[in-house]
PDB file of C-alpha atoms in Angstrom:
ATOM      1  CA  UNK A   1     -10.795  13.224 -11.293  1.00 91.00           C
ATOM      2  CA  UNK A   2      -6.950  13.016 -11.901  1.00 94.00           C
ATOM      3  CA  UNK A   3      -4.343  12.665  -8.687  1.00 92.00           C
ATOM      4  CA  UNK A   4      -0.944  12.358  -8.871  1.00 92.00           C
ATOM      5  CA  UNK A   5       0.030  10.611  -5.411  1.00 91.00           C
ATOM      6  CA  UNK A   6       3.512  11.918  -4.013  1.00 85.00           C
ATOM      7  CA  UNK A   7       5.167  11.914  -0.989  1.00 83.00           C
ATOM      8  CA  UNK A   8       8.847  13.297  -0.092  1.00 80.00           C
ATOM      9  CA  UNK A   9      10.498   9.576  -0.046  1.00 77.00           C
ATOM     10  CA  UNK A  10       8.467   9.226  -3.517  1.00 77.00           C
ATOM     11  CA  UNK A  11      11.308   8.385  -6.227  1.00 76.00           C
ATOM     12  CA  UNK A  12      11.698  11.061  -8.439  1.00 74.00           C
ATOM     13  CA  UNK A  13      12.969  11.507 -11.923  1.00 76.00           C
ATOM     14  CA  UNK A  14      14.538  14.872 -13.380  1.00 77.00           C
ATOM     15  CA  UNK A  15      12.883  13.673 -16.240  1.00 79.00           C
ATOM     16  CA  UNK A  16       9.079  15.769 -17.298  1.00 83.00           C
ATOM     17  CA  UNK A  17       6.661  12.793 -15.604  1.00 86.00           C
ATOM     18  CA  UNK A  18       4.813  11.950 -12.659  1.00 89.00           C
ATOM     19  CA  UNK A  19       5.976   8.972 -10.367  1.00 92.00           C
ATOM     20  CA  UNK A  20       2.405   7.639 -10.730  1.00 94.00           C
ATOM     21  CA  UNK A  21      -1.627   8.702 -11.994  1.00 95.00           C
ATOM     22  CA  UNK A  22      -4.496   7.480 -10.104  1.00 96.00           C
ATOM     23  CA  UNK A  23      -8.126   7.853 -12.109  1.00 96.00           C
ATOM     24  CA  UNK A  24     -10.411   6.252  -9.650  1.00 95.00           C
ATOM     25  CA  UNK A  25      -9.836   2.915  -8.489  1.00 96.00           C
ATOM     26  CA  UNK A  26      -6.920   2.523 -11.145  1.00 98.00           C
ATOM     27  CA  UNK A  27      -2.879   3.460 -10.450  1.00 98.00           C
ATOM     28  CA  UNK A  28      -0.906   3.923 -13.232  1.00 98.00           C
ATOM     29  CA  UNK A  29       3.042   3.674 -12.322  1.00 97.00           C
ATOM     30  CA  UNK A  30       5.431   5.077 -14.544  1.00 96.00           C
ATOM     31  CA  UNK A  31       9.014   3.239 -15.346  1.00 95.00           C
ATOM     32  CA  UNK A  32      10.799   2.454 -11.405  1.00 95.00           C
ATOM     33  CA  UNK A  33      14.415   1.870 -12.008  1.00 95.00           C
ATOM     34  CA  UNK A  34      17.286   1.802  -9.448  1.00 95.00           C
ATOM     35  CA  UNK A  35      17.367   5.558  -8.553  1.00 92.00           C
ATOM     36  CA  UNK A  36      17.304   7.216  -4.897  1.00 88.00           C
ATOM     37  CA  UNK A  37      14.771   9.517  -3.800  1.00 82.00           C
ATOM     38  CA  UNK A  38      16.394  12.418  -5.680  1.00 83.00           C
ATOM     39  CA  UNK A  39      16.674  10.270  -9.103  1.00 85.00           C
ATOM     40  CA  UNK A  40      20.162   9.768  -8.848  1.00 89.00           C
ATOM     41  CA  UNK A  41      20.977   6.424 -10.762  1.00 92.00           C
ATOM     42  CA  UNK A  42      22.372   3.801  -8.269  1.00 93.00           C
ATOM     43  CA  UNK A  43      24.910   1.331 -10.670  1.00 93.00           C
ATOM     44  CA  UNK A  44      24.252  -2.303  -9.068  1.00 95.00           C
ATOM     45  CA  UNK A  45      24.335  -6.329 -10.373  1.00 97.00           C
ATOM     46  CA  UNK A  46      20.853  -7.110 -11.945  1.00 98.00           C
ATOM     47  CA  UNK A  47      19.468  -8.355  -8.665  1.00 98.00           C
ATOM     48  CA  UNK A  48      20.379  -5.526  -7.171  1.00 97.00           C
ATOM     49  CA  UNK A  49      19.059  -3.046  -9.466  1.00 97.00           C
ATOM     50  CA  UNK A  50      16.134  -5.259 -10.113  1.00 98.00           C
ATOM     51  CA  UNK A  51      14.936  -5.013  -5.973  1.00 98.00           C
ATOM     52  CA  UNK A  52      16.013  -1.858  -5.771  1.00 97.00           C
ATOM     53  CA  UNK A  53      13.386  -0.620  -9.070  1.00 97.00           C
ATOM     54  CA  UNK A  54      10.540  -2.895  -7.115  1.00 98.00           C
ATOM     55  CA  UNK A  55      11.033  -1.743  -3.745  1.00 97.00           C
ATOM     56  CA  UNK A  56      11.008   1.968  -5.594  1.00 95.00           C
ATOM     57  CA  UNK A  57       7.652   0.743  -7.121  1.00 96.00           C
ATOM     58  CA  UNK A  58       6.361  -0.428  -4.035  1.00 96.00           C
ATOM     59  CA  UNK A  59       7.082   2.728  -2.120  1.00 95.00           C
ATOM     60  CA  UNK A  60       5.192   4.715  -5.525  1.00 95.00           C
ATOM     61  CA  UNK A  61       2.010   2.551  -4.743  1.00 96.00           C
ATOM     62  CA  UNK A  62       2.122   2.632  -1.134  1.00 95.00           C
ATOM     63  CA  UNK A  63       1.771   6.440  -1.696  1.00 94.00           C
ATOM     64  CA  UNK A  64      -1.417   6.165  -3.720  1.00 95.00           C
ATOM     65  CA  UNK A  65      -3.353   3.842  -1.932  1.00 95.00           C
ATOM     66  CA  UNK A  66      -1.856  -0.151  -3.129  1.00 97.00           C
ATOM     67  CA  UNK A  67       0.486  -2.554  -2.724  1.00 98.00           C
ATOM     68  CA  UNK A  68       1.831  -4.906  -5.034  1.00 98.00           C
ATOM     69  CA  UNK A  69      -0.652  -7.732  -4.174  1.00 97.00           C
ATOM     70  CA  UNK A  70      -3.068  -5.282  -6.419  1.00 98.00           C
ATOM     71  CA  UNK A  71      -0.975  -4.757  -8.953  1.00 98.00           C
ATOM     72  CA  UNK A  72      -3.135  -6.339 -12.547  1.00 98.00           C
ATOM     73  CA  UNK A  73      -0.354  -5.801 -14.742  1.00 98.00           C
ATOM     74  CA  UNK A  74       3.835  -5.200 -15.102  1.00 98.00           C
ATOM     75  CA  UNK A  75       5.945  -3.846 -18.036  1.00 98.00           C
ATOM     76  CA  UNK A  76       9.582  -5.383 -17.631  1.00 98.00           C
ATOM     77  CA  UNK A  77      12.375  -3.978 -19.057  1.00 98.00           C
ATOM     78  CA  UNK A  78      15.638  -5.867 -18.970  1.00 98.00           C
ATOM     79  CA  UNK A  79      19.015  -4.897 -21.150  1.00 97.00           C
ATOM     80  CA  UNK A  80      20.042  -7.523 -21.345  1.00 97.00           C
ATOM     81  CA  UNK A  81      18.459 -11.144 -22.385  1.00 97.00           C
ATOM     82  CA  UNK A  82      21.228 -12.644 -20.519  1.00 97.00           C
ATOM     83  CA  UNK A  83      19.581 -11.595 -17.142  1.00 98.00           C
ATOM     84  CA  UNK A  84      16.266 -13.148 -18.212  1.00 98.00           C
ATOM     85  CA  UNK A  85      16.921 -16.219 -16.005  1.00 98.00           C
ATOM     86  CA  UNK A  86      17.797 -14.165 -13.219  1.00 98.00           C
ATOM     87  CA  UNK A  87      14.570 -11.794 -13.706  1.00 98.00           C
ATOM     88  CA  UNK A  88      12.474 -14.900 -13.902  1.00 98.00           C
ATOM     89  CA  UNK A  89      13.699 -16.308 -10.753  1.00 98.00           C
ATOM     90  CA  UNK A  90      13.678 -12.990  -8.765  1.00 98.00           C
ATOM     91  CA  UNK A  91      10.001 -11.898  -9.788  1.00 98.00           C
ATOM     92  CA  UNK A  92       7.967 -14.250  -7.914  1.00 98.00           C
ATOM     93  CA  UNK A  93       9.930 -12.928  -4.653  1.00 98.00           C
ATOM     94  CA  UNK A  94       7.429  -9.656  -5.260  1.00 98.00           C
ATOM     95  CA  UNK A  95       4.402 -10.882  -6.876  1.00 98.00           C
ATOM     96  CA  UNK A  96       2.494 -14.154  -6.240  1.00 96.00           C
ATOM     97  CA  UNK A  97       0.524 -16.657  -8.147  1.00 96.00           C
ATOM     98  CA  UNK A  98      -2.209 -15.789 -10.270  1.00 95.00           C
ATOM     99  CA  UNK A  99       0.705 -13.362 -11.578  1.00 97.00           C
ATOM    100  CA  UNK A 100      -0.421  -9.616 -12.829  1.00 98.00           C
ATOM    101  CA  UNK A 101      -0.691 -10.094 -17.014  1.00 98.00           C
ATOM    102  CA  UNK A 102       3.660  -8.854 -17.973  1.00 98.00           C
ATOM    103  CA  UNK A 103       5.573  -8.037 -20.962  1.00 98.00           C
ATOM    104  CA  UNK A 104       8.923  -8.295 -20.917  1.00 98.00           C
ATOM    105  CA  UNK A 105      11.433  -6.292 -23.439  1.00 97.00           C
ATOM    106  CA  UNK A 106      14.507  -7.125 -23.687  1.00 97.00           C
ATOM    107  CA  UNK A 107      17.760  -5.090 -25.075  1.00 94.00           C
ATOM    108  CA  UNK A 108      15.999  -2.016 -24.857  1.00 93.00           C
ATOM    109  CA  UNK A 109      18.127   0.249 -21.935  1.00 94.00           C
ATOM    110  CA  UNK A 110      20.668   2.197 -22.159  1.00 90.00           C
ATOM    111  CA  UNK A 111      23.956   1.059 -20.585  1.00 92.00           C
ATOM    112  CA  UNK A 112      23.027   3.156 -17.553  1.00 93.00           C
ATOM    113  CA  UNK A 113      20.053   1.245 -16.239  1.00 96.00           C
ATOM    114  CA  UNK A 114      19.880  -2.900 -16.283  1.00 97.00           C
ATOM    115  CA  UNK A 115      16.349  -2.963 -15.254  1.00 98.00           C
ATOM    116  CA  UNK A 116      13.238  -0.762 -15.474  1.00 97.00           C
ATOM    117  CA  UNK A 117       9.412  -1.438 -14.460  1.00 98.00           C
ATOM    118  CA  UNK A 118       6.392  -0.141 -14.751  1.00 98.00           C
ATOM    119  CA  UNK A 119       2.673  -1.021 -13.840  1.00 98.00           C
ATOM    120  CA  UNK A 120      -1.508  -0.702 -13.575  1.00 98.00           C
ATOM    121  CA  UNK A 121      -2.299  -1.410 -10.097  1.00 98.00           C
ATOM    122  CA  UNK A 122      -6.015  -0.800  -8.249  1.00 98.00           C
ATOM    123  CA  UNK A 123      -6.156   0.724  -5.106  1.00 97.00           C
ATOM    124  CA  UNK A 124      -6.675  -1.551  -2.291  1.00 93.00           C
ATOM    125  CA  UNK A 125     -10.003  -1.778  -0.441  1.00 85.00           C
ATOM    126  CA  UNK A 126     -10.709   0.192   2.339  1.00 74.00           C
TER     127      UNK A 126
END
């Protein structure tokens, strides 16, 4: 069976796609970038766009059963290879050692977003 976990502080996008897809035990998160609840694009430095997009991917897998402690795997997206540094030295503030398996793209927003994530995550055990 397919779910698609919301709830009303769930980020949304105007965009055609769920915030996340849980098969099972698995999550599936779509692309969390710095956006209120109603998708509205907040403009911030990298850090703050970058906590703003995890804390919006927390809340996402809080909704379907996880946390980020369970998440196996993260798809970065950063504009700009400049902020790489920064990313690197912000990400273990959210996720811990062994690290989830990550790519990371670089120059691949548009100038409206800085930073964009996505990830697989398992629901946490009951």
């Amino acid at each position: 069976m397919i779910d698609y976990p919301a709830a009303p502080d769930t980020p949304r996008s105007h965009l055609p796609f769920s915030p996340c897809t849980r098969v099972g035990d698995l999550i599936f998160v779509s692309g969390q970038a710095s956006v209120d609840a109603t998708g509205q694009i907040i403009s911030d430095s990298f850090e703050g766009e970058m906590r703003r997009s995890i804390e919006n991917l927390r809340k996402v897998l809080e909704t379907a059963g996880s946390d980020l402690a369970h998440v196996v795997q993260t798809r970065n997206y950063v504009r700009d290879a400049s902020d790489l540094a920064q990313f690197n030295a912000i990400y273990p503030d959210y996720f811990r050692e062994p690290y989830p398996a990550r790519t990371t793209i670089t120059n691949c927003l548009t100038e409206a977003l800085r930073y964009e994530i996505e990830c697989i995550a398992v629901v946490k055990a009951t």
